[in-house]
XYZ file of C-alpha atoms in Angstrom:
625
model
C 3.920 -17.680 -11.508
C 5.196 -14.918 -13.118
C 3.361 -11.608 -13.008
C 3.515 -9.276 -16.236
C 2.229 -5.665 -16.627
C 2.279 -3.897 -20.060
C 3.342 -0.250 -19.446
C 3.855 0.925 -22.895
C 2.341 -0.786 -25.925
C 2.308 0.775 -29.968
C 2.203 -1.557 -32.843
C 3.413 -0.272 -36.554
C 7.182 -0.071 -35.767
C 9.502 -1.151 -38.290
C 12.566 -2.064 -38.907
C 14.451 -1.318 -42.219
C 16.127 -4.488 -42.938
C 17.705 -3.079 -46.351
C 16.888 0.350 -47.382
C 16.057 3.840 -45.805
C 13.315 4.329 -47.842
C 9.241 2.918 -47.104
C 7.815 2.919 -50.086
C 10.244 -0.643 -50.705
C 7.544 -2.773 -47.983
C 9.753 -5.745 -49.054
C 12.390 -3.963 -46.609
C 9.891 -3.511 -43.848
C 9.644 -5.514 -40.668
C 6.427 -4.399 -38.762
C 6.462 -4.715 -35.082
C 5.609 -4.159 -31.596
C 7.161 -2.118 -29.258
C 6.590 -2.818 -25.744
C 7.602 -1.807 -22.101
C 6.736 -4.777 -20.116
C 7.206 -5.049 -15.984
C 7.829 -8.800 -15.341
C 7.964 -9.457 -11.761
C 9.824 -6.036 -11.103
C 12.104 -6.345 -13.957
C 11.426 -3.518 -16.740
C 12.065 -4.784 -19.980
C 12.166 -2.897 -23.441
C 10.316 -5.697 -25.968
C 9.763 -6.173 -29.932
C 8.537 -8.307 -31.572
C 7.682 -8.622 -35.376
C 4.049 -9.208 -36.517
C 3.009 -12.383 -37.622
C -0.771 -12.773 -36.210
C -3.012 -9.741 -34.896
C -5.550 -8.116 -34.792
C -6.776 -5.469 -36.533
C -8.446 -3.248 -34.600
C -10.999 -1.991 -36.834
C -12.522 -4.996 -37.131
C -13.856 -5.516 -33.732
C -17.599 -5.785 -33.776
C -19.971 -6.839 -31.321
C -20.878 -10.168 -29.948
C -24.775 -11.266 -29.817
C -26.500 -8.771 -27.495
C -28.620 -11.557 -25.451
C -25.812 -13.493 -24.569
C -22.678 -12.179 -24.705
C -21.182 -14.988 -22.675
C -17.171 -15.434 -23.056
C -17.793 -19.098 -22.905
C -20.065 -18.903 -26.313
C -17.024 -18.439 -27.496
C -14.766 -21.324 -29.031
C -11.350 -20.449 -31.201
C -11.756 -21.990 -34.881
C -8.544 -23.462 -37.179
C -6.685 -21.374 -39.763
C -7.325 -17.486 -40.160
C -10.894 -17.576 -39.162
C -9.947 -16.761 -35.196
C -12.835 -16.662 -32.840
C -16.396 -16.461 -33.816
C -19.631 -17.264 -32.212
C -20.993 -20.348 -32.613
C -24.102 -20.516 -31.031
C -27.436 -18.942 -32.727
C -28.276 -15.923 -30.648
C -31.539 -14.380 -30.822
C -32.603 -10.917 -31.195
C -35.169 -8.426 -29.533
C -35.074 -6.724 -33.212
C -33.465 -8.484 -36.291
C -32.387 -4.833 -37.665
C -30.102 -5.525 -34.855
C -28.231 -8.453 -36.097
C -25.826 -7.081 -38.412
C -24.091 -5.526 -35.446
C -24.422 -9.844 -33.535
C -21.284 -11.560 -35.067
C -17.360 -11.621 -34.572
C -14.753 -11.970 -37.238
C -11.048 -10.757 -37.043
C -8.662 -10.282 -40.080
C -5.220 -11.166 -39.442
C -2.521 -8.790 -40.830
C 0.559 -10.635 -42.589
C 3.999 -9.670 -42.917
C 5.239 -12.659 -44.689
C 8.392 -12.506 -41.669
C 9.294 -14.782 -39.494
C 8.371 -13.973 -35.476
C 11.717 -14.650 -35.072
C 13.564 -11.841 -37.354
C 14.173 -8.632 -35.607
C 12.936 -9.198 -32.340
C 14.722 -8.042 -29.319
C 14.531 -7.503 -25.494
C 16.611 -6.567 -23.284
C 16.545 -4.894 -19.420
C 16.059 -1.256 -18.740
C 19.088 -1.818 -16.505
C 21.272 -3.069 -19.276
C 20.356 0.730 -21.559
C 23.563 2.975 -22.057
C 22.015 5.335 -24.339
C 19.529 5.475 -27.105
C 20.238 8.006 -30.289
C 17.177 10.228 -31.710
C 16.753 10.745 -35.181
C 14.486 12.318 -36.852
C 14.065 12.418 -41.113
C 10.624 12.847 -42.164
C 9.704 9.995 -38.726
C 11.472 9.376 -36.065
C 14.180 6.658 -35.192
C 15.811 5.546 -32.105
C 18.628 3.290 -31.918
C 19.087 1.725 -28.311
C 22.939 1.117 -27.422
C 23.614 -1.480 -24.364
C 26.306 -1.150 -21.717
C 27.872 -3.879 -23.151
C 28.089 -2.106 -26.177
C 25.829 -4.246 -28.150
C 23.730 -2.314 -30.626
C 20.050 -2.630 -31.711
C 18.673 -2.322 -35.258
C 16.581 1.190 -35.003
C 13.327 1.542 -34.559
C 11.529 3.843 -36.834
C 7.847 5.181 -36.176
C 6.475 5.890 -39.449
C 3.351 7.055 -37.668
C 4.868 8.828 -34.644
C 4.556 7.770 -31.039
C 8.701 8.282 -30.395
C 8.088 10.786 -27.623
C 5.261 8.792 -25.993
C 7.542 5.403 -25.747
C 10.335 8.066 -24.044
C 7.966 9.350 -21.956
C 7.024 5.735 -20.681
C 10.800 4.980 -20.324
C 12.068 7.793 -18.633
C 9.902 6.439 -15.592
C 12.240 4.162 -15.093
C 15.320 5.411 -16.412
C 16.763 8.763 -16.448
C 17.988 10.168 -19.490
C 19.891 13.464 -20.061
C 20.781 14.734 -23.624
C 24.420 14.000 -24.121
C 26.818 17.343 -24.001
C 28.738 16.332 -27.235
C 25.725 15.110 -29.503
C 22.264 16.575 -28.800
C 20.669 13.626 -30.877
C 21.784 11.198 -28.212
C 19.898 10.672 -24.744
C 22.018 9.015 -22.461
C 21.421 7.025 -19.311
C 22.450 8.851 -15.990
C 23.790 6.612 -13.576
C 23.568 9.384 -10.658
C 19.657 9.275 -10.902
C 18.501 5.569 -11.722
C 14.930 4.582 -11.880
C 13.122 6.377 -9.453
C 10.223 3.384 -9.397
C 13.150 1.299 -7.806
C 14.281 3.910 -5.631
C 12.993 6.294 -3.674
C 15.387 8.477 -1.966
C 16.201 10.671 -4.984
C 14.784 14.117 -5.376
C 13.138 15.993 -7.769
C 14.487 16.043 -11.449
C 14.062 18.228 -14.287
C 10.537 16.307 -15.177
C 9.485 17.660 -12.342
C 6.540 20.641 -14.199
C 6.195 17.855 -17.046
C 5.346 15.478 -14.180
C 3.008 17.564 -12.546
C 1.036 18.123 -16.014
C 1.230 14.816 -16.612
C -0.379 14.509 -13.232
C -3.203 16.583 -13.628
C -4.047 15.266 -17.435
C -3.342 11.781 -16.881
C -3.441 10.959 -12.842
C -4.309 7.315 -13.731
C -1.342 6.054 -15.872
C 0.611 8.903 -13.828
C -0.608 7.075 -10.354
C 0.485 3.591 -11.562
C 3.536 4.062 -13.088
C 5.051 7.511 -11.871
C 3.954 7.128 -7.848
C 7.516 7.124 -7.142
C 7.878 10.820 -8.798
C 4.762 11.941 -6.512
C 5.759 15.018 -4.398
C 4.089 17.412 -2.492
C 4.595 20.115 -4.954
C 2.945 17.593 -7.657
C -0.636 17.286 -5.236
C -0.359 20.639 -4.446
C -0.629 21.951 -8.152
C -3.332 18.839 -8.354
C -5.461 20.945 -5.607
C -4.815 23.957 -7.171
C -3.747 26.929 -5.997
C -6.693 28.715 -4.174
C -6.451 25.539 -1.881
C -2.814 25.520 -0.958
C -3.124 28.502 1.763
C -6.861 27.975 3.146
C -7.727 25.327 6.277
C -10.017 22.972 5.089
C -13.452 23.970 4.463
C -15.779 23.081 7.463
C -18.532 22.381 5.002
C -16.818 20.381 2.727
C -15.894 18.498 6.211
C -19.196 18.588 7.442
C -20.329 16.611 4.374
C -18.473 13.814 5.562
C -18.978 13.128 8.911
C -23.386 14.007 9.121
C -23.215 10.589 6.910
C -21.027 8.891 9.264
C -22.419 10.412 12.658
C -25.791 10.747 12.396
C -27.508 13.710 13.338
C -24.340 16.086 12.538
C -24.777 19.653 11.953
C -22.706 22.818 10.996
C -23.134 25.341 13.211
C -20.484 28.088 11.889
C -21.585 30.852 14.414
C -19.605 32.301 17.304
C -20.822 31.756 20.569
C -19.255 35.117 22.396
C -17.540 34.855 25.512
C -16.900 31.388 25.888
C -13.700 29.577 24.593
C -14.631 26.249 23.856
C -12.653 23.225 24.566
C -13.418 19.791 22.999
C -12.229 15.959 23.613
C -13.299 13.856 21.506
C -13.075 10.439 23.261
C -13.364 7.441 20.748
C -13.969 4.773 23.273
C -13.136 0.752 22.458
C -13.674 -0.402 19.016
C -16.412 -3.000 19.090
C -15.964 -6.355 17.831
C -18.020 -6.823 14.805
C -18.164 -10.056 12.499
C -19.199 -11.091 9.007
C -21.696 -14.029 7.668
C -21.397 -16.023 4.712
C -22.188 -15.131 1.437
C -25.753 -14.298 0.001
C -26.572 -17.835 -1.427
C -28.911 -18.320 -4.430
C -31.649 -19.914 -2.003
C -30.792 -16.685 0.415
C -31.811 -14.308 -2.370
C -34.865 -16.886 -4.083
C -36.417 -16.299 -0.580
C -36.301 -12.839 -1.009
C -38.411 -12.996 -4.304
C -41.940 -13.383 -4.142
C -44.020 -15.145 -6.884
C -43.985 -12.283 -9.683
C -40.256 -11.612 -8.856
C -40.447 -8.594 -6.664
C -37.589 -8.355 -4.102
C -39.288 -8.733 -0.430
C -37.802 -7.246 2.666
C -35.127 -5.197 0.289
C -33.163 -3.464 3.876
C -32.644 -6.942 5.183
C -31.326 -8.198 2.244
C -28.886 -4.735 1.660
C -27.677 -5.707 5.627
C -26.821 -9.701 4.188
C -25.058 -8.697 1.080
C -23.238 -5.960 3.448
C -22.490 -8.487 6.274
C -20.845 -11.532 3.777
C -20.949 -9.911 0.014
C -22.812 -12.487 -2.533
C -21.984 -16.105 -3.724
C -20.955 -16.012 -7.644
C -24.170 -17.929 -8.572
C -26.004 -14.701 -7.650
C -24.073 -11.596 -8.245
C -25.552 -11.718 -12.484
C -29.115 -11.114 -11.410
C -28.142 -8.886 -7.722
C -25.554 -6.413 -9.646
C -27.768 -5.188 -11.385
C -30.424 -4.490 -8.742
C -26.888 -3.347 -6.535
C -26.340 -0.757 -9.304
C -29.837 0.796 -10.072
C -30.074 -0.957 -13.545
C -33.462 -3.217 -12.071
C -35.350 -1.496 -9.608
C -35.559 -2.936 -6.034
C -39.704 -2.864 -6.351
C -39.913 -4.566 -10.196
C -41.784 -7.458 -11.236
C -39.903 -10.046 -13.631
C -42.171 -8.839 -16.392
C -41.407 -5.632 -16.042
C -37.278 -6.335 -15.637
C -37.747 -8.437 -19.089
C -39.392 -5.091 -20.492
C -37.016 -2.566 -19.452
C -34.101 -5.279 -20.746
C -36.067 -5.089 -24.145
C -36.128 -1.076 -24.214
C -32.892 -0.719 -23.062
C -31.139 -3.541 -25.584
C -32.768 -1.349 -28.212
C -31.535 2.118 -26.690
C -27.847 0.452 -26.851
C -27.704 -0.483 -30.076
C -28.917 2.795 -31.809
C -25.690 4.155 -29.891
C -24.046 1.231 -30.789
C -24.812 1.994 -34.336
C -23.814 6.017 -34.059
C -19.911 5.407 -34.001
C -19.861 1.674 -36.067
C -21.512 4.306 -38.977
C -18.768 6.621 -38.647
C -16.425 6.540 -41.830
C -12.973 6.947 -41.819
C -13.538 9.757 -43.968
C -15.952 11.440 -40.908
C -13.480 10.275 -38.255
C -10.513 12.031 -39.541
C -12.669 15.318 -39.298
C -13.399 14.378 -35.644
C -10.320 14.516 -33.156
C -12.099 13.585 -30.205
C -13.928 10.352 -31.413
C -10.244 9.439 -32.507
C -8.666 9.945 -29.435
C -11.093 7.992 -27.531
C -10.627 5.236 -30.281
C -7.136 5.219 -29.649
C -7.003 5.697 -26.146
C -9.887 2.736 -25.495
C -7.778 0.141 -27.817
C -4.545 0.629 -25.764
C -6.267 0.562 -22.663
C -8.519 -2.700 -23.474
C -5.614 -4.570 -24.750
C -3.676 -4.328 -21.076
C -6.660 -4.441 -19.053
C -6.465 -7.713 -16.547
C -4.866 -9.590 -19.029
C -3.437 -12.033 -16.637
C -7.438 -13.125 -15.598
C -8.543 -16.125 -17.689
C -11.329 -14.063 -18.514
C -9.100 -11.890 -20.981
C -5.958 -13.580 -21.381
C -4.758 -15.314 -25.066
C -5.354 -13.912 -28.422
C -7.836 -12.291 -30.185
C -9.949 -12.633 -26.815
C -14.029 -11.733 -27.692
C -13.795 -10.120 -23.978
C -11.263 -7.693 -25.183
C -13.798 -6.858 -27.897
C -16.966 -6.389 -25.639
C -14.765 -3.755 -23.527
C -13.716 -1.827 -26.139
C -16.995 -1.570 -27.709
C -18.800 -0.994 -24.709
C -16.547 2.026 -23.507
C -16.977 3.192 -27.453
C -20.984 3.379 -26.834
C -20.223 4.710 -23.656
C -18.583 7.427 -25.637
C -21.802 7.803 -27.466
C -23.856 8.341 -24.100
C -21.409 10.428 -22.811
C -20.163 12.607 -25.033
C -18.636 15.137 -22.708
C -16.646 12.790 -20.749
C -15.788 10.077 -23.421
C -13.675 8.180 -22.085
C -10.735 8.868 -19.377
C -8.208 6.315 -18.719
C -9.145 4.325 -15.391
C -12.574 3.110 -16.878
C -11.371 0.532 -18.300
C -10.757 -1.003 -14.736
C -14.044 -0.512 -13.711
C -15.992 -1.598 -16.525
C -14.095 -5.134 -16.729
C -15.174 -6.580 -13.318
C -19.015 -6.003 -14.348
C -18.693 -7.291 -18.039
C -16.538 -10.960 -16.264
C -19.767 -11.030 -13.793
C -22.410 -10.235 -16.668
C -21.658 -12.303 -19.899
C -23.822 -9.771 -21.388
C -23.018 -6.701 -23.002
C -25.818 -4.943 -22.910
C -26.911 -5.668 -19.546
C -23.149 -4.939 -19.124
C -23.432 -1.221 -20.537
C -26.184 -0.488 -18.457
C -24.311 -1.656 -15.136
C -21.461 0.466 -16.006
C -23.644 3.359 -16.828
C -25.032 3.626 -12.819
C -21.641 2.963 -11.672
C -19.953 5.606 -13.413
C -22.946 8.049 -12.571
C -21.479 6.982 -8.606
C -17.511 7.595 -10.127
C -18.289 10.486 -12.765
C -16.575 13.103 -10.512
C -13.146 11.155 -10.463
C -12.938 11.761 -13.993
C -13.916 15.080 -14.824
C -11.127 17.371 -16.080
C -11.195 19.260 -12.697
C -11.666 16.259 -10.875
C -13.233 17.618 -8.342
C -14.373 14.642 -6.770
C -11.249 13.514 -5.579
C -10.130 16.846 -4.553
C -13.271 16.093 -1.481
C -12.618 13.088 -0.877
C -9.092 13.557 -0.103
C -10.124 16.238 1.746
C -13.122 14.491 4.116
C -10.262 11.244 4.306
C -8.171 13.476 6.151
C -10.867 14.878 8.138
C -11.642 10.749 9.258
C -8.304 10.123 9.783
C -8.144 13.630 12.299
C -10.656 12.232 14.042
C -9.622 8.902 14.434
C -5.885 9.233 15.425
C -4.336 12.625 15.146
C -1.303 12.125 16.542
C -0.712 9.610 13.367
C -2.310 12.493 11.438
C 0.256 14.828 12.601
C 2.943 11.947 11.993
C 1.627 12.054 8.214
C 1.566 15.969 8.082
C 4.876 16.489 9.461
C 6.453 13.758 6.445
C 4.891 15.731 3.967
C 1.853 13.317 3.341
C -1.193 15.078 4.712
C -2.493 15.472 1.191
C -2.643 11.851 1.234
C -1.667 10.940 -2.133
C -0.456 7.662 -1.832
C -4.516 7.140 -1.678
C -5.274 8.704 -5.058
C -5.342 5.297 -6.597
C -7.121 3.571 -4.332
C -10.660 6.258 -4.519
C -10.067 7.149 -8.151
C -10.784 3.352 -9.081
C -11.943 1.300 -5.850
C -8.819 -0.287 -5.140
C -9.459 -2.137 -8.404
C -5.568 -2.361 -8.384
C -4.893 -3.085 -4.733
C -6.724 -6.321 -4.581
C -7.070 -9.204 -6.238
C -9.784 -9.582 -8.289
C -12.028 -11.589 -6.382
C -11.497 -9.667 -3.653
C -12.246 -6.672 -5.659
C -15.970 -8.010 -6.349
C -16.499 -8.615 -2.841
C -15.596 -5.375 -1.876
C -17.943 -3.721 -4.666
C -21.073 -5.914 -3.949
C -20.220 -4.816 -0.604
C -19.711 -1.058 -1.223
C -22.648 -0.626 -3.438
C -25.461 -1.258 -0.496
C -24.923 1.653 0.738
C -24.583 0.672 4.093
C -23.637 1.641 6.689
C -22.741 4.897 4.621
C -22.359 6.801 1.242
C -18.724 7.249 2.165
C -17.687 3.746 3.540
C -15.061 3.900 1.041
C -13.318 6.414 3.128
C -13.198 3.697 6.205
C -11.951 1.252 3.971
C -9.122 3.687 3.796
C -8.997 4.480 7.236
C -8.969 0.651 8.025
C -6.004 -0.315 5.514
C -4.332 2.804 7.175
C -5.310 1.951 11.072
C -2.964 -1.655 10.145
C 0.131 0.016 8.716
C 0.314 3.055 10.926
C 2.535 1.396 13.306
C 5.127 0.395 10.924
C 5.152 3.470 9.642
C 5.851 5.495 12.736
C 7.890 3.037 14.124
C 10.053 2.999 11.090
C 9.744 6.757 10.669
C 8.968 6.695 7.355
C 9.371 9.610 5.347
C 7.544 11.170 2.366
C 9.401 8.376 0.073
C 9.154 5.656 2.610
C 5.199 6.541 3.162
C 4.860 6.234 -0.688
C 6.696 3.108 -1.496
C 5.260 0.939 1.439
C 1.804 2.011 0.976
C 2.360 1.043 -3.109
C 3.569 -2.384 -2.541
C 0.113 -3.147 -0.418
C -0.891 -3.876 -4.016
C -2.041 -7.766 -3.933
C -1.073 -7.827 -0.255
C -4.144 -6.965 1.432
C -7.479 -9.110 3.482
C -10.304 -8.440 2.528
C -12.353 -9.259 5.209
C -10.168 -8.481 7.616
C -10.274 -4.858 5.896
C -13.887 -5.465 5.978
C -14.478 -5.695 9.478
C -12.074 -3.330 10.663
C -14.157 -0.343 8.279
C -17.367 -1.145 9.930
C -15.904 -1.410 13.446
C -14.344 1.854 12.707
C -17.808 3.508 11.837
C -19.797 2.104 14.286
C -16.921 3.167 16.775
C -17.664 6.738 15.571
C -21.154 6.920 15.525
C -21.196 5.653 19.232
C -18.049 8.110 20.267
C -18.090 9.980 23.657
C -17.762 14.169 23.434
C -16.801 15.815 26.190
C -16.822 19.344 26.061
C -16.113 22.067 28.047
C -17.264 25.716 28.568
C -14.593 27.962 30.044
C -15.373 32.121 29.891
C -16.874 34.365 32.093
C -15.384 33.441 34.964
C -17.014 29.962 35.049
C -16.663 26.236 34.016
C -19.598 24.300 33.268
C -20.785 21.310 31.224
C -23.077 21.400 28.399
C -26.551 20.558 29.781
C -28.502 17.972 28.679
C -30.507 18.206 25.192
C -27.962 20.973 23.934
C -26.559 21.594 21.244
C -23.102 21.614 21.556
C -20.526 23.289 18.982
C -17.509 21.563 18.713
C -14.048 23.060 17.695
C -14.166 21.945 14.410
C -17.245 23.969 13.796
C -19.878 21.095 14.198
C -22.942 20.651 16.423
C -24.949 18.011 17.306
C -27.397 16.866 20.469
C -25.521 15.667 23.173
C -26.998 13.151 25.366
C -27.217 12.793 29.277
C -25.559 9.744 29.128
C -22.769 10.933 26.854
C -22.010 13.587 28.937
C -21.307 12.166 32.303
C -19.732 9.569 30.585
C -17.559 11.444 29.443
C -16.753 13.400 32.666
């Protein structure tokens, strides 16, 4: 089956057939321009415009039951619409509860203009600009393409997308013309090449876009790239003990910071892991599992021994509607079923007035108001490639595509001062595909971005910690891999900037990724078992990649092509055998100073190297010699 990602996407190009001039439409072909990845291959796509959508027609589907399978596609130019009555907490609601699209007509034929051809096969592409901008694309076999011109910009973004594939250099003879260097191909496909000239426009691009920058550019990832992402009061400093601290008290419980000096003794610390225990997982939550939990005015009974279930086997699909949203802090664990049906009322009402705030917006208002633009724009391209190979939101004019982008545009509306930041998109579609609902949806995605908000805030400082208390783990676990990493250039870890900044939503498949979510979001047996999913992903490749002596390219490119690859229960139990192999790890530690060697008594507190202290038991101590 052949796997397609869209990488580039921007409708409104045209092609003049007869005439230089736009205000003759007869001469116009519209189209879409494309960058496609099909199984590895990068092609350049376009395709004239017979049937889409027009964006500003999305609206809303009914707020009770937004199920995808209300849905049924109709004959002629009436598209999808809902067919099924839905009802509605308040009718001042329901002009916002029906679908319609308006197709846009071109009177051409799909088949006039359109093109394709392999990045491979691109010789050089000239740049024009006179009053827009037009590029013509030559091939190596000298075969030339009708130009392209973009009436309402977008020129430089669609060369931005290719030249992550492709380099091109401005030709000495003709500074309109770009051509394609041969001595620096594609450095997705390759990764022995250096640095370019990109290199500062990478690292901006980095820091102001790490999500499209992290999927498409990871092959252009250096060290000097995650170094200006850190910033540069981090590049010269050891790693906070605090901010390590933070990290290991929730996964060894009991941890403390203890920063002071204890004079006249050196102190020397092993830190002896011990055998990983065997751990194993159940089967999934089953409806009847979680009925039995419910007593008779729907309060959840004996919530911690439920959490432990879902943690041990994840949920069966029959359940995870009703448990997601107890999972994400929408319900609360102690509510009663009239009280759920209450707070569903309150909060289908608190939706729609924000609902209403941007579908009120003129176009007048909107051109005075940059920001609720650029989120417009930004959430339609993103919806329209978002898991668009899952039957959930694959074909045309798909009513899921709508629900996304109008619940990321009210999530605009609740959060103003984030908006919206590429990467949500991939969050917010696993919850709507489990929901059917959009409101119930919204709310979902509300308490799981108040658990991601940090990975998306302009100084994303969030990820800067978790980086940070990652490589801590990993230290602890296995340093001499640790040093392996450092010494390659990767002890920033960047090759796991995807995976925290949107829970390996792209490293798995999707069914996988729900497990892993239902999973993450009990809490147990930490806040951070994210991190040991990391660690337990890296604990299975470490070998190849020392044994291979991988370097900083090597590290990158194997770790990237994990995508799709990966168990997730084996991943599963290998995290929680990791933690429990921590919690339950041996210290020995040694006094040397004063002229005398002794042992850490019993019921002391012991300071390790690292600038930690915690009680040290008998038993742990003479264990560990």
């Amino acid at each position: 089956e052949t796997r397609q990602t869209v990488i580039f996407e921007q409708e409104g190009i045209f092609i003049h057939s007869s005439t230089e001039s736009a205000e003759d439409q007869d001469s116009l072909t519209a189209g879409l321009l494309r960058i496609l990845d099909k199984d590895g291959d990068i092609l350049v796509e376009y395709k004239p415009m017979e049937d889409t959508v027009d964006p500003s027609n999305m609206l809303c589907a009914g707020k009770d039951s937004s199920s995808v399978m209300e849905w049924t596609q109709c004959t002629g130019d009436r598209g999808h619409r809902l067919v099924e009555h839905q009802l509605s907490y308040e009718t001042e609601w329901d002009m916002l509860n029906t679908v319609s699209f308006k197709r846009k007509h071109t009177g051409h034929e799909r088949s006039k203009g359109a093109f394709s051809f392999n990045v491979g096969e691109l010789k050089s592409i000239m740049v024009k600009t006179e009053g827009w901008s037009r590029l013509v694309f030559r091939l190596r076999e000298d075969s030339g393409m009708p130009a392209l011109h973009f009436h309402q910009g977008g020129s430089e973004a669609f060369l931005d997308a290719l030249r992550r594939f492709v380099h091109l250099v401005q030709s000495p003879n003709d500074e309109s013309c770009l051509i394609v260097s041969s001595q620096n191909k594609a450095l997705s496909q390759s990764f022995e090449n250096l640095l370019d000239d990109a290199t500062f426009g990478l690292v901006q691009k980095f820091k102001n876009d790490p999500y499209t920058t992290t999927l498409g550019g990871f092959s252009k990832v250096t060290n000097y790239i995650f170094d200006a992402f850190r910033g540069p009061e981090l590049l010269h400093q050891q790693r906070p003990a605090e901010e390590v601290a933070d990290l290991l008290s929730e996964v060894i419980p009991g941890l403390e910071v203890n920063q002071q000096e204890e004079p006249g003794f050196e102190v020397i610390t092993r830190i002896d892991l011990g055998p990983r225990p065997e751990v194993r997982r159940r089967e999934p939550v089953s409806a009847e599992d979680w009925t039995e939990h419910m007593d008779i005015e729907g309060k959840v009974q004996n919530v911690s021994h439920l959490k432990e279930l879902i943690f041990k086997g994840g949920l069966c699909h029959a359940v995870r509607k009703e448990a997601w949203k107890f999972l994400l802090g929408y319900f609360p664990w102690d509510s009663t079923r009239d009280e759920r049906k209450s707070l569903q009322k309150r909060k289908t009402d608190e939706y729609f007035r924000m609902k209403l705030q941007w579908k009120s917006v003129s176009e007048e208002q909107e051109r005075r108001n940059s920001r609720l633009r650029d989120y417009r724009s930004l959430i339609e391209k993103d919806v329209n490639r978002t898991d668009r190979t899952n039957k959930f939101y694959e074909g045309p004019d798909n009513p899921g595509l709508i629900l996304l982008h109008d619940i990321l545009m009210t999530y605009c509306m609740y959060d103003f001062d984030l908006g919206y930041v590429q990467g949500m998109s991939d969050l917010l579609s696993p919850i709507l595909y489990v929901m059917e609902n959009e409101v119930d949806t919204f709310w979902c995605f509300v308490s799981f971005m108040d658990q991601m908000h940090q990975n998306f805030e302009e100084q994303m400082q969030g990820m800067k910690t978790q980086l940070i208390q990652l490589g801590t783990l990993l230290q602890l676990l296995d340093l001499s891999f640790w040093n392996y990493l450092e010494s390659q250039d990767s002890g920033y870890l960047y090759f796991c900037f995807r995976w925290l900044l949107i829970r390996f939503k792209r490293e798995l498949s999707f069914q996988d990724v729900l497990r892993l979510w239902e999973v993450m979001w009990t809490g147990l047996p930490c806040q951070n078992f994210h991190l040991l999913v990391c660690c337990a992903i890296l604990d299975s490749e470490k070998q190849k990649i020392v044994e291979e002596n991988y370097g900083f390219n090597e590290i990158l490119k194997h770790i990237n092509e994990l995508s799709m690859k990966l168990d997730i229960e084996e991943i599963l139990l290998k995290a929680e055998a990791i933690c429990w192999q921590i919690e339950s790890c041996k210290v020995c530690i040694l006094f040397h100073g004063q002229g005398e060697n002794r042992i850490a008594p019993p019921g002391s507190e012991v300071r390790l190297s690292v600038g930690f202290s915690f009680p040290v038991p008998w038993h742990r101590l003479s264990q560990g010699g």
